Amino acid sequence: MRLKKITHLMLALLLTVLAVYPGYAHAEAQNASASDTPEKKTIKVGLSADFAPYEFIMTVDGNSKIVGSDVMIAEQIASDMGAELQLENMPFDSLLPALQSGRIDMVISGMTPTDERRQNVDFSDLYYVSRQVILTRAGDVDKYKTMDELAGKPIGVQTGSIQEEIANGIPDAQVTAVKSISDVVSLLLSDRVDAAVFEGPVAESQVKNRAGLGIAEAVPEDSDTPMAIAVEKGNTGLLTQINSTLERLNSENAVDEYIRQANEMNTGETAPGNIFSFFWKYRGFYGDGVKYTLLLSALGVLFGFLIGLLIALLRLSGVKILKWIAVVYTEVLRGTPMLVQLLIIHFGFATAFDIKFTVLQSGIITLSINSSAYLAEIFRAGIQGVDKGQMEAARSLGMPYGMAMRTIVIPQAIKSVLPAIGNEFVVIIKESSIVSFIGVADLMFQANAVRTLTYSGLYPLVIAAAIYLVMTLILSKLLNVFERRLSAGDNR
Ligand code: ARG
């Protein structure tokens, strides 16, 4: 009876989340229209939208929009192909893995076709040539007249970029590599590094929009670096289509014009100085993030609950091999970091077994199996804590083992561990923030997007923390009420 109640509660929770989560409605609408007009396919373009004027995020009515000259190129390619364009924003160093595992069709992200990259992916014709410069604090521009003066200095770069290689080539430089361009700028402005290697137009856009930055006279060797579009190795069909669009754009000098337009759009964000107006300005980001966080946590706990119960029963089954499987399962999942589990499921499975989960699927699977291991231990303790007499009495009344377990033991066990299950739910809400790592647009991901956009290291994160806190407090309150209801039933 009580078990039923709990299952109902879980289902109700799941349905609520699915109802408020608009992504599903979208996905279905898209599928429907896709089957009506099979010609209209989607092309997925990966980019790291931290690279104004090439690709960056703009806030329009509290919501984020990815814009820039690379986006305009992507739009041209999509329209020439008669396809729907879908942009996938992710850290620069995740782009090539995403391309190689087939999650995106191409990368247009100011990427330089280096020999090393050419071994793993194919590149289109070049569409632009930019140059490398040294970005530094405004007061230091005269300090670095030649590259030699950078020797031994702390230098910031973006992980996985050619700038990282250039910096590593500076004698004795102490190189710090970080995920996004805005993090590099933060390193500079907070005096953690003295200089950064930057793509020229990107450095200029930073200088234009941020006080306290300047471009030094020193210029890295081989500073002219081209940009091209990457596709999966061997995808010549797509490459031919891309190249024909690029040929048209190059003949019209369109890319220069796109960059000019993008520079015009890139006026920099004026983030409000008051945290409440700050929140209000970026509310759309946070709202989108909360939906994913709730969806992930609800599904993670729901599946975790079911799998965990199963594992607990295996563990207590008395059959050696089943027990052994359950022990290994819980120990491995509880003894390894969730981040590692997430990356194995998302990237490892794609490479090793060609199982390509979407970011959302990988996130849900990881949260489910991870929480199932903790819940299994909670259930085991609960089941073992039920007085042996209960089972014996049920059996002596003639109930079969399974029925006695299901109707007598498990309901009592679950009730006694309810507070612990509630705790696990709270933990999952917080831990779900890890999925932002692979690019699920959850609350943490959105907080980082706002941070990238505003260069504010405090407000975006404090707001995210406050929202997590509100969610966990509400949940604890709900669980308290629910527990009290259950125990009220006992006294009747
Ligand atoms: N051109 C450089 C490279 O290929 C940097 C590109 C960084 N792009 C970006 N969207 N952050 O490594």
Coordinates of C-alpha atoms and ligand atoms in Angstrom, one line a residue:
M1 CA 0.0 0.0 0.0
R2 CA 2.6 2.5 1.0
L3 CA 4.9 1.3 -1.7
K4 CA 2.2 2.1 -4.1
K5 CA 1.9 5.6 -2.6
I6 CA 5.6 6.2 -3.1
T7 CA 5.5 4.9 -6.7
H8 CA 2.6 7.3 -7.3
L9 CA 4.4 10.2 -5.8
M10 CA 7.4 9.4 -8.0
L11 CA 5.3 9.1 -11.1
A12 CA 3.5 12.3 -10.3
L13 CA 6.8 14.1 -9.9
L14 CA 8.0 12.7 -13.2
L15 CA 4.9 13.8 -15.1
T16 CA 5.1 17.3 -13.6
V17 CA 8.7 17.6 -14.7
L18 CA 7.9 16.3 -18.2
A19 CA 5.0 18.7 -18.4
V20 CA 7.0 21.8 -17.5
Y21 CA 9.9 20.7 -19.7
P22 CA 9.2 22.2 -23.1
G23 CA 12.0 20.3 -24.9
Y24 CA 9.9 17.2 -25.3
A25 CA 7.1 19.0 -26.9
H26 CA 9.6 20.5 -29.3
A27 CA 11.4 17.3 -30.0
E28 CA 8.1 15.7 -30.9
A29 CA 7.0 18.5 -33.0
Q30 CA 10.3 18.3 -34.9
N31 CA 10.0 14.6 -35.4
A32 CA 6.5 15.0 -36.7
S33 CA 7.5 17.6 -39.2
A34 CA 10.5 15.6 -40.1
S35 CA 8.4 12.7 -41.2
D36 CA 6.0 15.0 -43.1
T37 CA 8.9 16.5 -45.1
P38 CA 11.7 14.0 -45.1
E39 CA 13.8 16.3 -47.3
K40 CA 14.3 18.9 -44.5
K41 CA 17.1 17.5 -42.5
T42 CA 19.0 19.2 -39.7
I43 CA 22.7 19.9 -39.7
K44 CA 24.3 20.2 -36.4
V45 CA 27.1 22.7 -36.2
G46 CA 29.4 22.6 -33.1
L47 CA 31.1 25.8 -31.9
S48 CA 32.5 27.3 -28.8
A49 CA 30.6 30.6 -28.4
D50 CA 33.2 32.5 -26.5
F51 CA 35.1 33.9 -29.6
A52 CA 33.6 37.2 -30.6
P53 CA 33.4 38.3 -33.4
Y54 CA 33.4 34.8 -34.8
E55 CA 30.9 33.2 -32.4
F56 CA 29.5 34.6 -29.2
I57 CA 26.4 34.9 -27.1
M58 CA 24.1 37.8 -27.1
T59 CA 21.3 38.4 -24.6
V60 CA 18.0 39.2 -26.3
D61 CA 15.1 39.7 -23.8
G62 CA 16.7 37.7 -21.1
N63 CA 17.5 34.8 -23.4
S64 CA 20.7 33.8 -25.0
K65 CA 21.3 33.8 -28.7
I66 CA 24.4 32.5 -30.5
V67 CA 25.6 34.9 -33.1
G68 CA 28.8 35.9 -35.0
S69 CA 30.4 35.6 -38.4
D70 CA 30.9 31.8 -38.2
V71 CA 27.2 31.5 -37.4
M72 CA 26.4 33.5 -40.6
I73 CA 28.6 31.1 -42.6
A74 CA 26.8 28.2 -41.0
E75 CA 23.4 29.7 -42.0
Q76 CA 24.6 30.0 -45.6
I77 CA 25.8 26.4 -45.7
A78 CA 22.5 25.2 -44.1
S79 CA 20.4 27.2 -46.5
D80 CA 22.4 26.0 -49.6
M81 CA 21.8 22.5 -48.3
G82 CA 18.2 23.1 -47.7
A83 CA 18.7 22.0 -44.1
E84 CA 17.6 23.3 -40.7
L85 CA 20.6 24.7 -38.8
Q86 CA 21.1 23.5 -35.2
L87 CA 23.9 25.1 -33.2
E88 CA 25.6 23.1 -30.4
N89 CA 27.6 25.3 -28.0
M90 CA 30.4 23.5 -26.1
P91 CA 33.9 24.0 -24.8
F92 CA 36.5 24.3 -27.6
D93 CA 38.3 21.1 -26.6
S94 CA 35.1 19.1 -26.8
L95 CA 34.4 20.0 -30.4
L96 CA 36.6 17.5 -32.2
P97 CA 35.6 14.6 -29.9
A98 CA 32.0 15.5 -30.6
L99 CA 32.6 15.5 -34.3
Q100 CA 34.5 12.2 -34.3
S101 CA 31.8 10.5 -32.3
G102 CA 29.1 11.7 -34.8
R103 CA 27.2 13.9 -32.4
I104 CA 27.7 17.0 -34.6
D105 CA 28.1 17.2 -38.4
M106 CA 30.7 20.0 -38.6
V107 CA 32.7 22.4 -36.5
I108 CA 32.7 26.1 -37.4
S109 CA 34.6 27.7 -34.6
G110 CA 37.5 29.7 -35.8
M111 CA 39.4 26.5 -36.0
T112 CA 42.8 26.4 -37.6
P113 CA 43.5 23.3 -39.7
T114 CA 46.7 22.1 -38.1
D115 CA 48.5 18.9 -39.3
E116 CA 47.7 17.2 -36.0
R117 CA 44.0 17.9 -36.4
R118 CA 44.1 16.8 -40.0
Q119 CA 45.0 13.3 -38.8
N120 CA 41.7 13.0 -37.1
V121 CA 39.2 15.1 -39.1
D122 CA 38.9 16.6 -42.6
F123 CA 38.9 20.3 -43.3
S124 CA 37.2 22.4 -45.8
D125 CA 38.9 25.1 -47.9
L126 CA 40.1 28.1 -45.9
Y127 CA 37.6 30.9 -45.3
Y128 CA 39.6 33.4 -43.4
V129 CA 43.1 34.2 -42.3
S130 CA 43.7 35.9 -39.0
R131 CA 46.8 36.6 -36.9
Q132 CA 48.0 35.9 -33.4
V133 CA 48.7 38.6 -30.9
I134 CA 49.6 39.0 -27.3
L135 CA 46.9 40.4 -25.1
T136 CA 47.9 41.9 -21.8
R137 CA 46.8 44.4 -19.1
A138 CA 46.5 47.9 -20.4
G139 CA 49.4 49.1 -18.2
D140 CA 51.7 46.4 -19.5
V141 CA 51.5 46.9 -23.2
D142 CA 54.9 48.5 -23.4
K143 CA 56.5 45.7 -21.4
Y144 CA 56.4 43.2 -24.2
K145 CA 58.0 44.5 -27.3
T146 CA 59.3 41.1 -28.4
M147 CA 58.4 37.6 -27.7
D148 CA 61.7 37.1 -25.8
E149 CA 60.3 39.3 -23.0
L150 CA 57.6 36.8 -22.4
A151 CA 60.1 34.0 -21.4
G152 CA 59.4 32.7 -18.0
K153 CA 56.2 34.6 -17.6
P154 CA 52.8 33.2 -16.6
I155 CA 50.7 33.0 -19.7
G156 CA 47.0 32.1 -20.2
V157 CA 45.4 30.3 -23.1
Q158 CA 42.3 28.3 -24.1
T159 CA 42.6 24.5 -23.7
G160 CA 43.2 22.6 -26.9
S161 CA 43.7 25.7 -29.0
I162 CA 46.7 26.5 -31.2
Q163 CA 47.4 29.4 -28.8
E164 CA 48.2 26.7 -26.2
E165 CA 50.9 25.3 -28.5
I166 CA 52.3 28.8 -29.2
A167 CA 52.5 29.5 -25.5
N168 CA 54.1 26.2 -24.8
G169 CA 56.8 27.2 -27.3
I170 CA 57.8 30.3 -25.3
P171 CA 60.9 29.4 -23.3
D172 CA 60.1 28.6 -19.6
A173 CA 56.7 30.1 -19.9
Q174 CA 54.3 29.0 -17.1
V175 CA 51.2 28.2 -19.2
T176 CA 47.7 28.1 -17.6
A177 CA 45.1 26.5 -19.9
V178 CA 41.4 27.1 -19.2
K179 CA 38.1 26.1 -20.9
S180 CA 36.9 29.4 -22.2
I181 CA 38.2 32.6 -23.7
S182 CA 36.4 34.6 -20.9
D183 CA 38.3 32.5 -18.3
V184 CA 41.5 33.5 -20.0
V185 CA 40.6 37.2 -19.8
S186 CA 39.6 36.7 -16.1
L187 CA 43.1 35.2 -15.5
L188 CA 44.6 38.3 -17.0
L189 CA 42.4 40.8 -15.2
S190 CA 42.9 39.1 -11.8
D191 CA 46.7 39.2 -12.3
R192 CA 47.0 35.4 -12.3
V193 CA 48.8 35.6 -15.7
D194 CA 50.7 38.4 -17.3
A195 CA 49.8 37.8 -20.9
A196 CA 47.7 35.7 -23.2
V197 CA 48.1 34.4 -26.7
F198 CA 45.0 35.5 -28.7
E199 CA 43.5 35.5 -32.2
G200 CA 43.8 39.2 -33.3
P201 CA 40.2 40.1 -34.0
V202 CA 39.2 38.3 -30.8
A203 CA 41.7 40.3 -28.8
E204 CA 40.5 43.5 -30.4
S205 CA 36.9 42.8 -29.5
Q206 CA 38.0 42.1 -25.9
V207 CA 40.0 45.4 -25.7
K208 CA 37.0 47.2 -27.1
N209 CA 34.5 45.9 -24.6
R210 CA 36.6 45.4 -21.4
A211 CA 38.5 48.2 -19.6
G212 CA 42.0 47.3 -18.5
L213 CA 43.2 45.3 -21.5
G214 CA 45.7 46.1 -24.3
I215 CA 47.5 44.5 -27.2
A216 CA 51.3 44.3 -26.9
E217 CA 53.8 44.9 -29.7
A218 CA 55.3 41.4 -29.5
V219 CA 54.0 39.1 -32.2
P220 CA 54.3 35.3 -32.2
E221 CA 56.2 33.7 -35.1
D222 CA 54.1 32.3 -37.9
S223 CA 51.3 34.5 -36.7
D224 CA 49.1 34.2 -39.8
T225 CA 46.7 31.4 -39.0
P226 CA 43.9 30.3 -41.3
M227 CA 40.4 29.0 -40.4
A228 CA 38.5 26.2 -41.9
I229 CA 35.4 24.0 -41.2
A230 CA 36.0 20.5 -39.9
V231 CA 33.9 17.4 -40.8
E232 CA 34.3 13.8 -39.9
K233 CA 37.1 12.0 -41.7
G234 CA 35.9 10.7 -45.0
N235 CA 32.7 12.7 -45.2
T236 CA 33.5 14.0 -48.7
G237 CA 29.9 14.5 -49.7
L238 CA 29.4 17.1 -46.9
L239 CA 32.8 18.6 -47.6
T240 CA 32.0 19.2 -51.2
Q241 CA 28.7 21.0 -50.3
I242 CA 30.6 23.1 -47.7
N243 CA 33.3 24.0 -50.2
S244 CA 30.8 25.1 -52.8
T245 CA 29.2 27.5 -50.3
L246 CA 32.6 28.8 -49.2
E247 CA 33.6 29.3 -52.8
R248 CA 30.5 31.5 -53.3
L249 CA 31.1 33.4 -50.0
N250 CA 34.8 33.9 -50.8
S251 CA 34.0 35.2 -54.3
E252 CA 31.6 37.8 -52.8
N253 CA 34.0 38.7 -50.0
A254 CA 31.2 37.9 -47.7
V255 CA 33.2 36.7 -44.7
D256 CA 34.9 40.2 -44.3
E257 CA 31.4 41.7 -44.4
Y258 CA 30.1 39.1 -41.8
I259 CA 33.0 40.0 -39.5
R260 CA 32.2 43.6 -39.8
Q261 CA 28.6 43.0 -39.0
A262 CA 29.4 40.8 -36.1
N263 CA 31.8 43.4 -34.7
E264 CA 29.0 45.9 -34.9
M265 CA 26.6 43.6 -33.0
N266 CA 29.2 42.9 -30.3
T267 CA 28.7 45.9 -28.1
G268 CA 29.6 44.0 -25.0
E269 CA 27.3 43.2 -22.1
T270 CA 26.5 45.9 -19.6
A271 CA 25.7 43.7 -16.7
P272 CA 23.6 45.4 -13.9
G273 CA 25.5 46.1 -10.7
N274 CA 22.7 45.0 -8.5
I275 CA 22.3 41.2 -8.1
F276 CA 18.5 41.3 -8.4
S277 CA 18.5 43.2 -11.7
F278 CA 21.4 41.0 -12.8
F279 CA 19.2 38.0 -12.2
W280 CA 16.3 39.6 -14.0
K281 CA 18.4 40.4 -17.0
Y282 CA 19.5 36.8 -17.3
R283 CA 16.4 35.1 -16.0
G284 CA 15.9 33.2 -19.3
F285 CA 19.2 31.5 -18.9
Y286 CA 18.5 30.3 -15.4
G287 CA 14.9 29.3 -16.2
D288 CA 16.1 27.1 -19.0
G289 CA 18.7 25.6 -16.7
V290 CA 16.3 24.8 -13.9
K291 CA 14.1 22.8 -16.3
Y292 CA 17.0 20.5 -17.2
T293 CA 18.2 20.2 -13.6
L294 CA 14.8 19.2 -12.5
L295 CA 14.3 16.8 -15.3
L296 CA 17.7 15.1 -14.8
S297 CA 17.2 14.9 -11.0
A298 CA 13.7 13.5 -11.2
L299 CA 14.6 10.9 -13.8
G300 CA 17.9 10.1 -12.0
V301 CA 16.1 9.4 -8.7
L302 CA 13.3 7.5 -10.4
F303 CA 15.5 5.1 -12.3
G304 CA 18.0 5.1 -9.4
F305 CA 15.2 4.1 -7.1
L306 CA 14.1 1.2 -9.4
I307 CA 17.6 -0.1 -10.2
G308 CA 18.7 0.4 -6.6
L309 CA 15.8 -1.7 -5.3
L310 CA 16.7 -4.4 -7.8
I311 CA 20.4 -4.4 -6.8
A312 CA 19.4 -4.5 -3.1
L313 CA 17.3 -7.6 -3.7
L314 CA 20.0 -9.2 -5.7
R315 CA 22.4 -8.6 -2.9
L316 CA 20.0 -10.2 -0.3
S317 CA 18.9 -13.0 -2.6
G318 CA 21.2 -15.6 -1.1
V319 CA 22.3 -16.6 -4.6
K320 CA 26.1 -16.3 -4.6
I321 CA 26.6 -15.0 -8.1
L322 CA 23.8 -12.5 -7.9
K323 CA 25.0 -11.2 -4.6
W324 CA 28.5 -10.9 -6.1
I325 CA 27.2 -8.9 -9.1
A326 CA 25.4 -6.5 -6.7
V327 CA 28.5 -6.1 -4.6
V328 CA 30.7 -5.3 -7.5
Y329 CA 28.1 -2.9 -8.9
T330 CA 27.7 -0.9 -5.8
E331 CA 31.4 -0.8 -4.9
V332 CA 32.5 0.3 -8.4
L333 CA 29.9 3.0 -8.7
R334 CA 30.4 4.3 -5.2
G335 CA 34.2 4.1 -5.3
T336 CA 34.7 6.1 -8.5
P337 CA 34.0 9.7 -9.2
M338 CA 30.8 10.5 -11.0
L339 CA 32.6 12.8 -13.4
V340 CA 34.7 9.8 -14.6
Q341 CA 31.5 7.7 -14.9
L342 CA 29.9 10.4 -17.0
L343 CA 32.8 10.8 -19.3
I344 CA 33.1 7.0 -19.8
I345 CA 29.4 6.7 -20.6
H346 CA 29.4 9.7 -22.9
F347 CA 32.8 9.5 -24.7
G348 CA 34.1 6.0 -23.8
F349 CA 31.0 4.1 -25.0
A350 CA 30.9 6.1 -28.2
T351 CA 34.5 5.3 -29.1
A352 CA 34.7 1.7 -27.8
F353 CA 31.2 0.3 -28.7
D354 CA 29.8 3.0 -31.0
I355 CA 27.0 3.7 -28.6
K356 CA 26.3 7.4 -29.0
F357 CA 24.1 8.7 -26.3
T358 CA 23.0 12.3 -26.6
V359 CA 24.3 14.6 -23.8
L360 CA 20.9 14.4 -22.1
Q361 CA 20.8 10.6 -22.2
S362 CA 24.4 10.3 -20.9
G363 CA 23.5 12.6 -18.1
I364 CA 20.4 10.7 -17.1
I365 CA 22.1 7.4 -17.3
T366 CA 25.0 8.5 -15.2
L367 CA 22.8 10.1 -12.5
S368 CA 20.6 7.0 -12.4
I369 CA 23.2 4.4 -12.1
N370 CA 25.2 6.5 -9.7
S371 CA 22.3 7.1 -7.4
S372 CA 21.1 3.5 -7.7
A373 CA 24.3 2.4 -6.0
Y374 CA 23.8 4.6 -3.0
L375 CA 20.1 3.8 -2.9
A376 CA 20.8 0.1 -3.1
E377 CA 22.8 0.3 0.1
I378 CA 20.1 2.3 1.7
F379 CA 17.4 -0.3 0.7
R380 CA 19.6 -3.1 1.9
A381 CA 20.0 -1.5 5.3
G382 CA 16.3 -0.9 5.4
I383 CA 15.3 -4.4 4.4
Q384 CA 17.8 -5.9 6.9
G385 CA 16.4 -3.6 9.6
V386 CA 12.9 -5.0 9.3
D387 CA 12.3 -7.4 12.1
K388 CA 12.8 -11.1 11.0
G389 CA 9.5 -11.9 12.7
Q390 CA 7.7 -10.1 9.9
M391 CA 9.0 -12.4 7.2
E392 CA 8.5 -15.4 9.4
A393 CA 4.9 -14.5 10.2
A394 CA 4.1 -13.8 6.6
R395 CA 5.6 -17.1 5.5
S396 CA 3.8 -19.0 8.2
L397 CA 0.5 -17.6 6.9
G398 CA 1.4 -19.3 3.7
M399 CA 2.6 -16.3 1.7
P400 CA 5.2 -17.1 -0.9
Y401 CA 8.6 -15.4 -0.4
G402 CA 8.2 -12.9 -3.2
M403 CA 4.8 -11.8 -2.0
A404 CA 5.9 -11.4 1.6
M405 CA 8.9 -9.4 0.4
R406 CA 6.7 -7.2 -1.8
T407 CA 3.8 -6.6 0.5
I408 CA 5.2 -6.9 4.0
V409 CA 9.0 -6.3 4.1
I410 CA 9.8 -3.8 1.4
P411 CA 7.0 -1.3 2.3
Q412 CA 8.3 -1.2 5.9
A413 CA 11.9 -1.0 4.8
I414 CA 11.2 1.9 2.4
K415 CA 9.3 3.8 5.0
S416 CA 12.1 3.5 7.5
V417 CA 14.7 4.7 5.0
L418 CA 12.5 7.4 3.5
P419 CA 14.6 10.2 5.1
A420 CA 17.7 8.6 3.6
I421 CA 16.1 8.5 0.2
G422 CA 15.1 12.1 0.5
N423 CA 18.7 13.0 1.2
E424 CA 19.8 11.1 -1.9
F425 CA 17.3 13.2 -3.9
V426 CA 18.8 16.4 -2.5
V427 CA 22.3 15.1 -3.3
I428 CA 21.3 14.3 -6.9
I429 CA 19.9 17.8 -7.5
K430 CA 23.3 19.2 -6.5
E431 CA 25.4 16.6 -8.1
S432 CA 23.5 16.9 -11.4
S433 CA 25.6 20.0 -12.0
I434 CA 28.4 17.7 -13.2
V435 CA 26.5 17.1 -16.4
S436 CA 27.3 20.6 -17.5
F437 CA 30.7 19.2 -18.2
I438 CA 29.6 17.4 -21.3
G439 CA 27.3 20.2 -22.4
V440 CA 23.8 19.5 -20.9
A441 CA 22.3 23.0 -20.6
D442 CA 21.5 22.6 -16.9
L443 CA 21.6 25.3 -14.3
M444 CA 25.3 25.1 -13.8
F445 CA 25.9 25.2 -17.6
Q446 CA 23.7 28.3 -17.8
A447 CA 25.5 30.0 -14.9
N448 CA 28.7 29.5 -16.7
A449 CA 27.2 30.9 -19.9
V450 CA 26.2 34.0 -18.0
R451 CA 29.7 34.1 -16.4
T452 CA 31.3 33.9 -19.9
L453 CA 29.0 36.6 -21.1
T454 CA 29.4 39.1 -18.3
Y455 CA 32.9 38.3 -17.0
S456 CA 31.3 38.5 -13.5
G457 CA 32.9 35.8 -11.4
L458 CA 30.5 36.2 -8.5
Y459 CA 26.9 37.0 -9.4
P460 CA 26.2 34.3 -11.9
L461 CA 27.5 31.6 -9.5
V462 CA 25.8 33.1 -6.4
I463 CA 22.5 33.2 -8.2
A464 CA 23.0 29.6 -9.3
A465 CA 23.8 28.6 -5.7
A466 CA 20.7 30.4 -4.5
I467 CA 18.5 28.6 -7.0
Y468 CA 20.0 25.2 -6.0
L469 CA 19.4 26.0 -2.4
V470 CA 15.8 27.0 -3.0
M471 CA 15.2 23.7 -4.9
T472 CA 16.7 21.6 -2.2
L473 CA 14.9 23.4 0.6
I474 CA 11.6 23.0 -1.1
L475 CA 12.3 19.4 -1.7
S476 CA 13.2 18.7 1.9
K477 CA 10.1 20.5 3.0
L478 CA 7.9 18.3 0.7
L479 CA 9.6 15.2 1.9
N480 CA 9.0 16.2 5.5
V481 CA 5.3 16.6 4.9
F482 CA 5.2 13.3 3.0
E483 CA 7.0 11.5 5.9
R484 CA 4.6 13.0 8.4
R485 CA 1.7 11.8 6.4
L486 CA 3.0 8.3 6.3
S487 CA 3.6 8.1 10.0
A488 CA 0.3 9.8 10.8
G489 CA -1.2 6.7 9.1
D490 CA 0.6 4.5 11.7
N491 CA -1.3 6.0 14.7
R492 CA -4.7 5.5 13.2
Ligands
ARG1 N1 42.2 29.3 -34.1 C1 42.5 28.7 -32.8 C2 42.5 27.2 -33.0 O1 42.2 26.7 -33.9 C3 41.5 29.1 -31.7 C4 40.1 28.8 -32.0 C5 39.3 29.0 -30.7 N2 37.9 29.0 -31.1 C6 36.9 29.3 -30.2 N3 35.7 29.3 -30.7 N4 37.1 29.5 -29.0 O2 43.0 26.6 -32.1

